[in-house]
Amino acid sequence: MSDQINSLWVKKADLPKAEWHSAPAPELADGQILLEIEKYALTANNITYAAVGDGFGYWNFFPTGEDDWGIVPVWGFAKVVASSNADIPVGERVYGYLPMASHLVVSPGNVTEAGFVDHAAHRQGLAIIYNQYHRLGTGAGQMEDERALYQPLFTTSFLIEDMMRKAQWHGAKAVLLTSASSKTALGLALVAKNLSPDIKRIGLTSAGNKAFVEATGLYDEVVPYDDMTSLDASQDIVSVDFAGNTDLRTAIHAHWDAHLKFSSLVGVTHYEARTEAGDMKGPTPVMFFAPTVAESLMKEVGPASFRAMVDEQFASFVAVAASHLSVEHLSGQNALQSAYLEMLANQVAPNRGLICAVS
């Protein structure tokens, strides 16, 4: 067990400013456990957590104690290395929401054979989906890298399609996906292909990523950003924006205007292009917050059915991803900090899946 916790701190108002901090591991209170973070996925989703952290409370899950600095949340696997909880032994592994750090102290509550919820005081009132941890026993599981890389993103993809389908796609005949090479966009394209086959799927991407996106076979049409105005502006369409590029979103609204039936803002893959929005034609963009939609759907169908519905589509996505996405393992503080900065700058190729380990 380490006597130090190493964490990557990020300046909330200046995300490229990041530095490692080390602090002594605290004494565990009764009922607490210390998790050693084995590996986590680094994706554009984590950049979204940072970019909208203040507005959606993402900085509140792993506070630094200093208001100007935060720790970016990630999804991954950890091992119990110290325990003051009679129900959770040392050596057990878990999957869930973690900090970019070497360790995490949690206060398990609602403990069952399947998992537990972190009852730490500072996490009360935060979205429950982020406070749940799945218990995995002591051995390695199947497709762990894929689960960390894709499952959180894919759940968002699944929820967007479910929300749009229940709204009958707002009367539109097509869906426009920005940052079409991103894993969440690819996931949405797959679920829409499977569950809403009558909706035309149009992907917007960079010229350099066009061939990759086309090769996935998940879109009916793939168009570079610079050619967007060549698309039919008379077709009724909904937009799902994963890029977060304000100028691009303004251009989409201007091109389709009244034919843009709904505008959803989901992610921020183009962090550097995120600015204050001015007047836009068409509908007001609506921010999509997955935890709220997930909780609503779980109440509707039950947690077990919800998981089964997502898992069925997820298996289909993993089969596609295996042919087009590779997994890379990174370790060490320097490599992880560099990877974070590359992801922040949108410089990670879409076919790369990054799995990170602090040590």
PDB file of C-alpha atoms in Angstrom, residues 23-133:
ATOM      1  CA  ALA A  23      -0.196  14.167  -0.500  1.00  0.00           C
ATOM      2  CA  PRO A  24      -0.024  11.619   2.337  1.00  0.00           C
ATOM      3  CA  ALA A  25      -2.704   8.957   2.242  1.00  0.00           C
ATOM      4  CA  PRO A  26      -5.162   9.707   5.087  1.00  0.00           C
ATOM      5  CA  GLU A  27      -5.976   7.388   7.948  1.00  0.00           C
ATOM      6  CA  LEU A  28      -9.144   5.507   7.082  1.00  0.00           C
ATOM      7  CA  ALA A  29     -12.225   6.239   9.143  1.00  0.00           C
ATOM      8  CA  ASP A  30     -14.492   3.369  10.149  1.00  0.00           C
ATOM      9  CA  GLY A  31     -16.215   1.986   7.051  1.00  0.00           C
ATOM     10  CA  GLN A  32     -13.865   3.566   4.504  1.00  0.00           C
ATOM     11  CA  ILE A  33     -11.660   1.838   1.941  1.00  0.00           C
ATOM     12  CA  LEU A  34      -8.601   2.948  -0.018  1.00  0.00           C
ATOM     13  CA  LEU A  35      -8.647   2.190  -3.734  1.00  0.00           C
ATOM     14  CA  GLU A  36      -5.466   1.946  -5.787  1.00  0.00           C
ATOM     15  CA  ILE A  37      -6.376   3.020  -9.325  1.00  0.00           C
ATOM     16  CA  GLU A  38      -5.086   0.349 -11.699  1.00  0.00           C
ATOM     17  CA  LYS A  39      -6.091   1.865 -15.042  1.00  0.00           C
ATOM     18  CA  TYR A  40      -8.511   4.317 -16.558  1.00  0.00           C
ATOM     19  CA  ALA A  41      -9.649   5.366 -20.025  1.00  0.00           C
ATOM     20  CA  LEU A  42      -8.838   8.811 -21.376  1.00  0.00           C
ATOM     21  CA  THR A  43     -11.312  10.050 -23.982  1.00  0.00           C
ATOM     22  CA  ALA A  44     -12.871  13.281 -25.243  1.00  0.00           C
ATOM     23  CA  ASN A  45     -15.624  12.605 -22.707  1.00  0.00           C
ATOM     24  CA  ASN A  46     -13.183  13.516 -19.932  1.00  0.00           C
ATOM     25  CA  ILE A  47     -12.458  16.823 -21.648  1.00  0.00           C
ATOM     26  CA  THR A  48     -16.187  17.525 -21.625  1.00  0.00           C
ATOM     27  CA  TYR A  49     -16.248  16.867 -17.864  1.00  0.00           C
ATOM     28  CA  ALA A  50     -13.549  19.519 -17.436  1.00  0.00           C
ATOM     29  CA  ALA A  51     -14.963  22.021 -19.926  1.00  0.00           C
ATOM     30  CA  VAL A  52     -18.419  22.087 -18.309  1.00  0.00           C
ATOM     31  CA  GLY A  53     -17.231  21.136 -14.828  1.00  0.00           C
ATOM     32  CA  ASP A  54     -18.533  24.165 -12.983  1.00  0.00           C
ATOM     33  CA  GLY A  55     -21.966  24.113 -14.604  1.00  0.00           C
ATOM     34  CA  PHE A  56     -22.640  20.407 -14.031  1.00  0.00           C
ATOM     35  CA  GLY A  57     -20.741  19.761 -10.806  1.00  0.00           C
ATOM     36  CA  TYR A  58     -18.048  17.500 -12.248  1.00  0.00           C
ATOM     37  CA  TRP A  59     -15.328  19.215 -10.211  1.00  0.00           C
ATOM     38  CA  ASN A  60     -17.212  18.340  -7.019  1.00  0.00           C
ATOM     39  CA  PHE A  61     -16.612  14.590  -7.141  1.00  0.00           C
ATOM     40  CA  PHE A  62     -12.874  14.734  -6.359  1.00  0.00           C
ATOM     41  CA  PRO A  63     -12.184  18.114  -4.725  1.00  0.00           C
ATOM     42  CA  THR A  64      -8.618  19.349  -4.285  1.00  0.00           C
ATOM     43  CA  GLY A  65      -9.374  21.689  -1.406  1.00  0.00           C
ATOM     44  CA  GLU A  66      -8.426  24.665  -3.578  1.00  0.00           C
ATOM     45  CA  ASP A  67     -11.215  26.422  -5.475  1.00  0.00           C
ATOM     46  CA  ASP A  68      -9.115  27.250  -8.554  1.00  0.00           C
ATOM     47  CA  TRP A  69      -7.937  23.669  -9.105  1.00  0.00           C
ATOM     48  CA  GLY A  70      -9.789  20.462  -9.894  1.00  0.00           C
ATOM     49  CA  ILE A  71      -9.224  16.810 -10.769  1.00  0.00           C
ATOM     50  CA  VAL A  72     -10.728  15.519 -14.022  1.00  0.00           C
ATOM     51  CA  PRO A  73     -13.005  12.480 -13.543  1.00  0.00           C
ATOM     52  CA  VAL A  74     -12.388   9.302 -15.559  1.00  0.00           C
ATOM     53  CA  TRP A  75     -13.807   5.768 -15.747  1.00  0.00           C
ATOM     54  CA  GLY A  76     -11.693   2.788 -14.849  1.00  0.00           C
ATOM     55  CA  PHE A  77     -10.672  -0.031 -12.541  1.00  0.00           C
ATOM     56  CA  ALA A  78      -9.239   0.015  -9.024  1.00  0.00           C
ATOM     57  CA  LYS A  79      -8.203  -2.428  -6.294  1.00  0.00           C
ATOM     58  CA  VAL A  80      -8.891  -2.225  -2.573  1.00  0.00           C
ATOM     59  CA  VAL A  81      -5.492  -1.902  -0.860  1.00  0.00           C
ATOM     60  CA  ALA A  82      -6.718  -0.953   2.631  1.00  0.00           C
ATOM     61  CA  SER A  83     -10.088  -1.472   4.238  1.00  0.00           C
ATOM     62  CA  SER A  84     -11.904  -0.440   7.399  1.00  0.00           C
ATOM     63  CA  ASN A  85     -15.124  -1.869   6.001  1.00  0.00           C
ATOM     64  CA  ALA A  86     -16.141  -5.348   7.143  1.00  0.00           C
ATOM     65  CA  ASP A  87     -18.056  -5.995   3.906  1.00  0.00           C
ATOM     66  CA  ILE A  88     -15.283  -5.153   1.425  1.00  0.00           C
ATOM     67  CA  PRO A  89     -11.957  -6.980   1.763  1.00  0.00           C
ATOM     68  CA  VAL A  90      -8.489  -5.975   0.650  1.00  0.00           C
ATOM     69  CA  GLY A  91      -7.746  -7.347  -2.810  1.00  0.00           C
ATOM     70  CA  GLU A  92     -11.201  -6.845  -4.262  1.00  0.00           C
ATOM     71  CA  ARG A  93     -11.446  -4.926  -7.549  1.00  0.00           C
ATOM     72  CA  VAL A  94     -14.069  -2.392  -8.599  1.00  0.00           C
ATOM     73  CA  TYR A  95     -15.126  -0.477 -11.720  1.00  0.00           C
ATOM     74  CA  GLY A  96     -16.462   3.055 -11.632  1.00  0.00           C
ATOM     75  CA  TYR A  97     -15.900   6.810 -11.598  1.00  0.00           C
ATOM     76  CA  LEU A  98     -12.380   7.712 -10.559  1.00  0.00           C
ATOM     77  CA  PRO A  99     -10.024  10.694 -10.432  1.00  0.00           C
ATOM     78  CA  MET A 100      -6.865  11.120 -12.533  1.00  0.00           C
ATOM     79  CA  ALA A 101      -4.865   9.936  -9.560  1.00  0.00           C
ATOM     80  CA  SER A 102      -3.079   6.983  -8.016  1.00  0.00           C
ATOM     81  CA  HIS A 103      -5.578   6.364  -5.181  1.00  0.00           C
ATOM     82  CA  LEU A 104      -9.043   7.285  -3.918  1.00  0.00           C
ATOM     83  CA  VAL A 105     -10.678   7.024  -0.485  1.00  0.00           C
ATOM     84  CA  VAL A 106     -14.368   6.101  -0.611  1.00  0.00           C
ATOM     85  CA  SER A 107     -17.061   5.494   1.998  1.00  0.00           C
ATOM     86  CA  PRO A 108     -19.126   2.537   0.743  1.00  0.00           C
ATOM     87  CA  GLY A 109     -22.814   2.419   1.533  1.00  0.00           C
ATOM     88  CA  ASN A 110     -25.757   0.401   0.191  1.00  0.00           C
ATOM     89  CA  VAL A 111     -23.285  -2.507  -0.127  1.00  0.00           C
ATOM     90  CA  THR A 112     -24.507  -5.552  -2.050  1.00  0.00           C
ATOM     91  CA  GLU A 113     -22.730  -8.410  -3.790  1.00  0.00           C
ATOM     92  CA  ALA A 114     -22.941  -6.412  -7.024  1.00  0.00           C
ATOM     93  CA  GLY A 115     -21.648  -3.076  -5.842  1.00  0.00           C
ATOM     94  CA  PHE A 116     -21.898  -0.088  -3.530  1.00  0.00           C
ATOM     95  CA  VAL A 117     -22.416   3.672  -3.494  1.00  0.00           C
ATOM     96  CA  ASP A 118     -19.865   6.161  -2.214  1.00  0.00           C
ATOM     97  CA  HIS A 119     -21.533   7.889   0.752  1.00  0.00           C
ATOM     98  CA  ALA A 120     -18.754  10.446   1.232  1.00  0.00           C
ATOM     99  CA  ALA A 121     -20.258  13.701   2.482  1.00  0.00           C
ATOM    100  CA  HIS A 122     -19.015  15.786  -0.455  1.00  0.00           C
ATOM    101  CA  ARG A 123     -20.664  13.441  -2.990  1.00  0.00           C
ATOM    102  CA  GLN A 124     -24.151  13.667  -1.526  1.00  0.00           C
ATOM    103  CA  GLY A 125     -26.572  15.345  -3.900  1.00  0.00           C
ATOM    104  CA  LEU A 126     -24.436  14.569  -6.949  1.00  0.00           C
ATOM    105  CA  ALA A 127     -25.699  12.358  -9.781  1.00  0.00           C
ATOM    106  CA  ILE A 128     -26.089   8.818  -8.447  1.00  0.00           C
ATOM    107  CA  ILE A 129     -24.868   7.201 -11.673  1.00  0.00           C
ATOM    108  CA  TYR A 130     -21.377   8.584 -10.932  1.00  0.00           C
ATOM    109  CA  ASN A 131     -21.344   7.442  -7.297  1.00  0.00           C
ATOM    110  CA  GLN A 132     -21.967   3.753  -7.992  1.00  0.00           C
ATOM    111  CA  TYR A 133     -19.124   1.198  -8.033  1.00  0.00           C
TER     112      TYR A 133
END
